[in-house]
Amino acid sequence: MTNAGPGRPRLTKQRRPGPTAQAEILDAAAELFTTKGFASTSTRQIAEVVGVRQASLYHHFATKDDILAALLEQTVTPAMELATRLADRAEAAPERLYALALFDSRQLMSGRWNLGALYLLPELRTERFAQFRRERVRLRAQYEILARAVLDELDRPGDTALAGLPFRLVETIINERSDRESDETDRGPDPVDQPALVADAALRVLGWPGEITQLRAAAERILADATGPRP
Amino acid sequence: MTNAGPGRPRLTKQRRPGPTAQAEILDAAAELFTTKGFASTSTRQIAEVVGVRQASLYHHFATKDDILAALLEQTVTPAMELATRLADRAEAAPERLYALALFDSRQLMSGRWNLGALYLLPELRTERFAQFRRERVRLRAQYEILARAVLDELDRPGDTALAGLPFRLVETIINERSDRESDETDRGPDPVDQPALVADAALRVLGWPGEITQLRAAAERILADATGPRP
């Protein structure tokens, strides 16, 4: 393995998962940011955990902020790509909203590190993260467009305030996961399928009265078609 | 004003709101923790912002962690006190759950600083904050007891997984508020009453089918009686 930097051999054998040195750096930084804190982590520590020289790290990311920005983008980009594809599809709005909420919740639940826990950092309010904030606002808007279409279908177009709730429900995965990872919460050997629970709730809060089992099956078919089969 | 420390005159006149030096310190720390970040804030900076000597600050709080613990407790204690009182009341479970969700959401929305944004800090996983984590788990349990009573009333006792959602919905106030305070979101001059929206949703996700206006009025009566009139 000599992919740690241009022409530089790495100090040690690969320590972090990832197909490229860049992915290894992101994985190490994600662990440190979510377990020690962003402000308390230095690029030197990240390089040490990856097992590369700090100069190699700087070849990939000029600053610690750049690493955080790349990690945050990873949490939004796949859902945004799906939302864009869903906008062009012919399925009914409840099925598409369920598909987006289920996909996004699963992704927030299953990533190796709970990166959504970084969303509320005050550091994210700076100009450096304006692009990430805009991306997240765009994703939220996609949720709201689908939610308003569901409300229209239910003849509740006046209840647009409700349209913000599905996005907020999906974000609760971050809190649920944080609590599950802390020592106080023991949900037993068979924990609830939180992504499905949240996607169900995203439709229920809009007043959708139908049969959830069928809706979920329809959403899974959309996801299989729009994102490829799940492993 | 000489309440900055025992026998010590303060350096300047009072700069922060609060009836005591301790309250002033907490207000200044809350601003710094939520706008600069917990790790990036020093006790020296807090003392400066309050306008007291660092020694006076240490008289009230031995460490920065102690300040954070006091702030976090403030976010949970009032709701926990209400939940304890609600447990002894005769009103139907939907009314009591609505009252708890409304009260807690209003408190998270209206505090001077969005302290809930600190809940996901990795620093909170240390032993120092074990008591706060236990308090929060106890509050969550109170929500779940009321939610299960609602599910029982609706003849849906098997759906206990749903019972965790009202607590999670109330926590979404933190994210909503954070987004409203950031530059990207402009909800206009008449923003949604998010606490009422969240309390409505907390009942809807449990499948509660009744008239929300009447439920909200009943919950307001409970709150007026159990917490005194709202200003």
PDB file of C-alpha atoms in Angstrom, chain B residues 84-231:
ATOM      1  CA  THR B  84     -43.893  13.712  38.392  1.00  0.00           C
ATOM      2  CA  ARG B  85     -46.952  15.859  39.113  1.00  0.00           C
ATOM      3  CA  LEU B  86     -48.765  14.538  36.029  1.00  0.00           C
ATOM      4  CA  ALA B  87     -48.267  10.955  37.194  1.00  0.00           C
ATOM      5  CA  ASP B  88     -50.575  11.655  40.160  1.00  0.00           C
ATOM      6  CA  ARG B  89     -53.322  13.399  38.208  1.00  0.00           C
ATOM      7  CA  ALA B  90     -56.645  11.953  37.174  1.00  0.00           C
ATOM      8  CA  GLU B  91     -56.887  13.349  33.636  1.00  0.00           C
ATOM      9  CA  ALA B  92     -56.854  10.971  30.669  1.00  0.00           C
ATOM     10  CA  ALA B  93     -53.461   9.903  29.351  1.00  0.00           C
ATOM     11  CA  PRO B  94     -53.732  11.788  26.008  1.00  0.00           C
ATOM     12  CA  GLU B  95     -54.323  15.060  27.867  1.00  0.00           C
ATOM     13  CA  ARG B  96     -51.402  14.490  30.212  1.00  0.00           C
ATOM     14  CA  LEU B  97     -49.017  13.446  27.430  1.00  0.00           C
ATOM     15  CA  TYR B  98     -50.047  16.480  25.385  1.00  0.00           C
ATOM     16  CA  ALA B  99     -49.443  18.724  28.410  1.00  0.00           C
ATOM     17  CA  LEU B 100     -45.952  17.309  28.991  1.00  0.00           C
ATOM     18  CA  ALA B 101     -44.971  17.557  25.312  1.00  0.00           C
ATOM     19  CA  LEU B 102     -46.287  21.117  25.033  1.00  0.00           C
ATOM     20  CA  PHE B 103     -44.588  22.319  28.215  1.00  0.00           C
ATOM     21  CA  ASP B 104     -41.254  20.701  27.384  1.00  0.00           C
ATOM     22  CA  SER B 105     -41.295  21.917  23.761  1.00  0.00           C
ATOM     23  CA  ARG B 106     -42.078  25.478  24.837  1.00  0.00           C
ATOM     24  CA  GLN B 107     -39.242  25.397  27.307  1.00  0.00           C
ATOM     25  CA  LEU B 108     -36.748  24.095  24.722  1.00  0.00           C
ATOM     26  CA  MET B 109     -37.965  26.728  22.257  1.00  0.00           C
ATOM     27  CA  SER B 110     -37.969  29.712  24.591  1.00  0.00           C
ATOM     28  CA  GLY B 111     -34.851  29.390  26.728  1.00  0.00           C
ATOM     29  CA  ARG B 112     -32.436  32.242  26.000  1.00  0.00           C
ATOM     30  CA  TRP B 113     -29.916  29.794  24.505  1.00  0.00           C
ATOM     31  CA  ASN B 114     -30.511  26.576  22.580  1.00  0.00           C
ATOM     32  CA  LEU B 115     -28.937  24.372  25.249  1.00  0.00           C
ATOM     33  CA  GLY B 116     -30.362  21.159  23.792  1.00  0.00           C
ATOM     34  CA  ALA B 117     -27.801  21.591  21.014  1.00  0.00           C
ATOM     35  CA  LEU B 118     -25.245  20.421  23.601  1.00  0.00           C
ATOM     36  CA  TYR B 119     -26.933  17.032  24.197  1.00  0.00           C
ATOM     37  CA  LEU B 120     -24.929  15.269  21.497  1.00  0.00           C
ATOM     38  CA  LEU B 121     -21.499  16.467  22.657  1.00  0.00           C
ATOM     39  CA  PRO B 122     -19.140  13.509  23.107  1.00  0.00           C
ATOM     40  CA  GLU B 123     -17.955  15.162  26.321  1.00  0.00           C
ATOM     41  CA  LEU B 124     -21.339  14.231  27.861  1.00  0.00           C
ATOM     42  CA  ARG B 125     -20.465  10.523  27.742  1.00  0.00           C
ATOM     43  CA  THR B 126     -17.990  10.835  30.604  1.00  0.00           C
ATOM     44  CA  GLU B 127     -18.666   9.865  34.210  1.00  0.00           C
ATOM     45  CA  ARG B 128     -19.015  13.559  35.141  1.00  0.00           C
ATOM     46  CA  PHE B 129     -22.339  13.700  33.285  1.00  0.00           C
ATOM     47  CA  ALA B 130     -23.708  10.316  34.345  1.00  0.00           C
ATOM     48  CA  GLN B 131     -26.243  11.971  36.624  1.00  0.00           C
ATOM     49  CA  PHE B 132     -27.536  14.224  33.856  1.00  0.00           C
ATOM     50  CA  ARG B 133     -27.812  11.242  31.505  1.00  0.00           C
ATOM     51  CA  ARG B 134     -29.781   9.335  34.139  1.00  0.00           C
ATOM     52  CA  GLU B 135     -32.126  12.308  34.635  1.00  0.00           C
ATOM     53  CA  ARG B 136     -32.756  12.461  30.894  1.00  0.00           C
ATOM     54  CA  VAL B 137     -33.405   8.704  30.761  1.00  0.00           C
ATOM     55  CA  ARG B 138     -35.895   9.144  33.623  1.00  0.00           C
ATOM     56  CA  LEU B 139     -37.692  11.912  31.733  1.00  0.00           C
ATOM     57  CA  ARG B 140     -37.802   9.754  28.598  1.00  0.00           C
ATOM     58  CA  ALA B 141     -39.286   6.935  30.696  1.00  0.00           C
ATOM     59  CA  GLN B 142     -42.053   9.288  31.905  1.00  0.00           C
ATOM     60  CA  TYR B 143     -42.925  10.111  28.285  1.00  0.00           C
ATOM     61  CA  GLU B 144     -42.991   6.406  27.464  1.00  0.00           C
ATOM     62  CA  ILE B 145     -45.267   5.533  30.397  1.00  0.00           C
ATOM     63  CA  LEU B 146     -47.800   8.152  29.268  1.00  0.00           C
ATOM     64  CA  ALA B 147     -47.455   7.107  25.621  1.00  0.00           C
ATOM     65  CA  ARG B 148     -48.063   3.451  26.483  1.00  0.00           C
ATOM     66  CA  ALA B 149     -51.159   4.478  28.442  1.00  0.00           C
ATOM     67  CA  VAL B 150     -52.412   6.277  25.323  1.00  0.00           C
ATOM     68  CA  LEU B 151     -51.717   3.180  23.211  1.00  0.00           C
ATOM     69  CA  ASP B 152     -53.585   1.033  25.756  1.00  0.00           C
ATOM     70  CA  GLU B 153     -56.534   3.412  25.595  1.00  0.00           C
ATOM     71  CA  LEU B 154     -56.545   3.066  21.803  1.00  0.00           C
ATOM     72  CA  ASP B 155     -56.369  -0.729  22.081  1.00  0.00           C
ATOM     73  CA  ARG B 156     -52.943  -0.789  20.465  1.00  0.00           C
ATOM     74  CA  PRO B 157     -50.879  -2.163  23.393  1.00  0.00           C
ATOM     75  CA  GLY B 158     -48.719  -4.194  20.976  1.00  0.00           C
ATOM     76  CA  ASP B 159     -47.328  -1.091  19.304  1.00  0.00           C
ATOM     77  CA  THR B 160     -44.986  -0.211  22.181  1.00  0.00           C
ATOM     78  CA  ALA B 161     -42.195   0.710  19.743  1.00  0.00           C
ATOM     79  CA  LEU B 162     -44.242   3.813  18.977  1.00  0.00           C
ATOM     80  CA  ALA B 163     -44.063   4.899  22.614  1.00  0.00           C
ATOM     81  CA  GLY B 164     -40.548   6.311  22.119  1.00  0.00           C
ATOM     82  CA  LEU B 165     -41.610   8.773  19.428  1.00  0.00           C
ATOM     83  CA  PRO B 166     -43.226  11.584  21.471  1.00  0.00           C
ATOM     84  CA  PHE B 167     -39.956  12.214  23.365  1.00  0.00           C
ATOM     85  CA  ARG B 168     -38.036  12.223  20.061  1.00  0.00           C
ATOM     86  CA  LEU B 169     -40.527  14.639  18.499  1.00  0.00           C
ATOM     87  CA  VAL B 170     -40.086  17.082  21.376  1.00  0.00           C
ATOM     88  CA  GLU B 171     -36.317  16.966  20.863  1.00  0.00           C
ATOM     89  CA  THR B 172     -36.807  18.090  17.235  1.00  0.00           C
ATOM     90  CA  ILE B 173     -37.476  21.564  18.672  1.00  0.00           C
ATOM     91  CA  ILE B 174     -33.710  21.803  19.165  1.00  0.00           C
ATOM     92  CA  ASN B 175     -32.996  21.205  15.466  1.00  0.00           C
ATOM     93  CA  GLU B 176     -35.825  23.450  14.309  1.00  0.00           C
ATOM     94  CA  ARG B 177     -34.571  26.251  16.502  1.00  0.00           C
ATOM     95  CA  SER B 178     -30.991  25.807  15.380  1.00  0.00           C
ATOM     96  CA  ASP B 179     -32.073  26.059  11.739  1.00  0.00           C
ATOM     97  CA  ARG B 180     -34.251  29.103  12.428  1.00  0.00           C
ATOM     98  CA  GLU B 181     -31.282  30.814  14.072  1.00  0.00           C
ATOM     99  CA  SER B 182     -28.986  30.099  11.119  1.00  0.00           C
ATOM    100  CA  ASP B 183     -28.957  32.454   8.173  1.00  0.00           C
ATOM    101  CA  GLU B 184     -30.364  30.050   5.563  1.00  0.00           C
ATOM    102  CA  THR B 185     -33.848  29.714   7.013  1.00  0.00           C
ATOM    103  CA  ASP B 186     -36.321  32.545   6.754  1.00  0.00           C
ATOM    104  CA  ARG B 187     -39.728  31.376   7.922  1.00  0.00           C
ATOM    105  CA  GLY B 188     -41.224  34.829   7.562  1.00  0.00           C
ATOM    106  CA  PRO B 189     -42.751  37.181  10.124  1.00  0.00           C
ATOM    107  CA  ASP B 190     -45.315  34.676  11.398  1.00  0.00           C
ATOM    108  CA  PRO B 191     -43.454  31.457  12.122  1.00  0.00           C
ATOM    109  CA  VAL B 192     -45.274  28.263  12.958  1.00  0.00           C
ATOM    110  CA  ASP B 193     -46.117  27.544  16.624  1.00  0.00           C
ATOM    111  CA  GLN B 194     -43.653  24.670  16.658  1.00  0.00           C
ATOM    112  CA  PRO B 195     -44.322  23.530  20.265  1.00  0.00           C
ATOM    113  CA  ALA B 196     -48.042  23.049  19.521  1.00  0.00           C
ATOM    114  CA  LEU B 197     -47.209  21.398  16.182  1.00  0.00           C
ATOM    115  CA  VAL B 198     -44.885  18.963  17.943  1.00  0.00           C
ATOM    116  CA  ALA B 199     -47.362  18.185  20.727  1.00  0.00           C
ATOM    117  CA  ASP B 200     -50.066  17.522  18.094  1.00  0.00           C
ATOM    118  CA  ALA B 201     -47.666  15.197  16.250  1.00  0.00           C
ATOM    119  CA  ALA B 202     -46.742  13.384  19.479  1.00  0.00           C
ATOM    120  CA  LEU B 203     -50.366  12.248  19.776  1.00  0.00           C
ATOM    121  CA  ARG B 204     -50.884  11.630  16.047  1.00  0.00           C
ATOM    122  CA  VAL B 205     -47.913   9.232  15.761  1.00  0.00           C
ATOM    123  CA  LEU B 206     -49.542   7.092  18.459  1.00  0.00           C
ATOM    124  CA  GLY B 207     -52.649   6.852  16.286  1.00  0.00           C
ATOM    125  CA  TRP B 208     -54.722   9.163  18.466  1.00  0.00           C
ATOM    126  CA  PRO B 209     -57.711  10.037  16.274  1.00  0.00           C
ATOM    127  CA  GLY B 210     -59.555  12.761  18.237  1.00  0.00           C
ATOM    128  CA  GLU B 211     -60.046  16.503  17.917  1.00  0.00           C
ATOM    129  CA  ILE B 212     -56.720  18.246  18.628  1.00  0.00           C
ATOM    130  CA  THR B 213     -58.216  21.660  19.509  1.00  0.00           C
ATOM    131  CA  GLN B 214     -60.103  20.220  22.478  1.00  0.00           C
ATOM    132  CA  LEU B 215     -57.109  18.168  23.583  1.00  0.00           C
ATOM    133  CA  ARG B 216     -54.880  21.235  23.509  1.00  0.00           C
ATOM    134  CA  ALA B 217     -57.383  23.232  25.577  1.00  0.00           C
ATOM    135  CA  ALA B 218     -57.548  20.425  28.155  1.00  0.00           C
ATOM    136  CA  ALA B 219     -53.742  20.281  28.281  1.00  0.00           C
ATOM    137  CA  GLU B 220     -53.517  24.053  28.798  1.00  0.00           C
ATOM    138  CA  ARG B 221     -55.904  23.736  31.742  1.00  0.00           C
ATOM    139  CA  ILE B 222     -53.710  21.031  33.248  1.00  0.00           C
ATOM    140  CA  LEU B 223     -50.613  23.201  32.805  1.00  0.00           C
ATOM    141  CA  ALA B 224     -52.287  26.253  34.352  1.00  0.00           C
ATOM    142  CA  ASP B 225     -53.188  24.136  37.352  1.00  0.00           C
ATOM    143  CA  ALA B 226     -49.930  22.151  37.653  1.00  0.00           C
ATOM    144  CA  THR B 227     -47.401  24.892  36.882  1.00  0.00           C
ATOM    145  CA  GLY B 228     -49.270  28.138  37.631  1.00  0.00           C
ATOM    146  CA  PRO B 229     -50.530  30.597  35.008  1.00  0.00           C
ATOM    147  CA  ARG B 230     -48.241  31.335  32.054  1.00  0.00           C
ATOM    148  CA  PRO B 231     -47.048  34.952  31.945  1.00  0.00           C
TER     149      PRO B 231
END
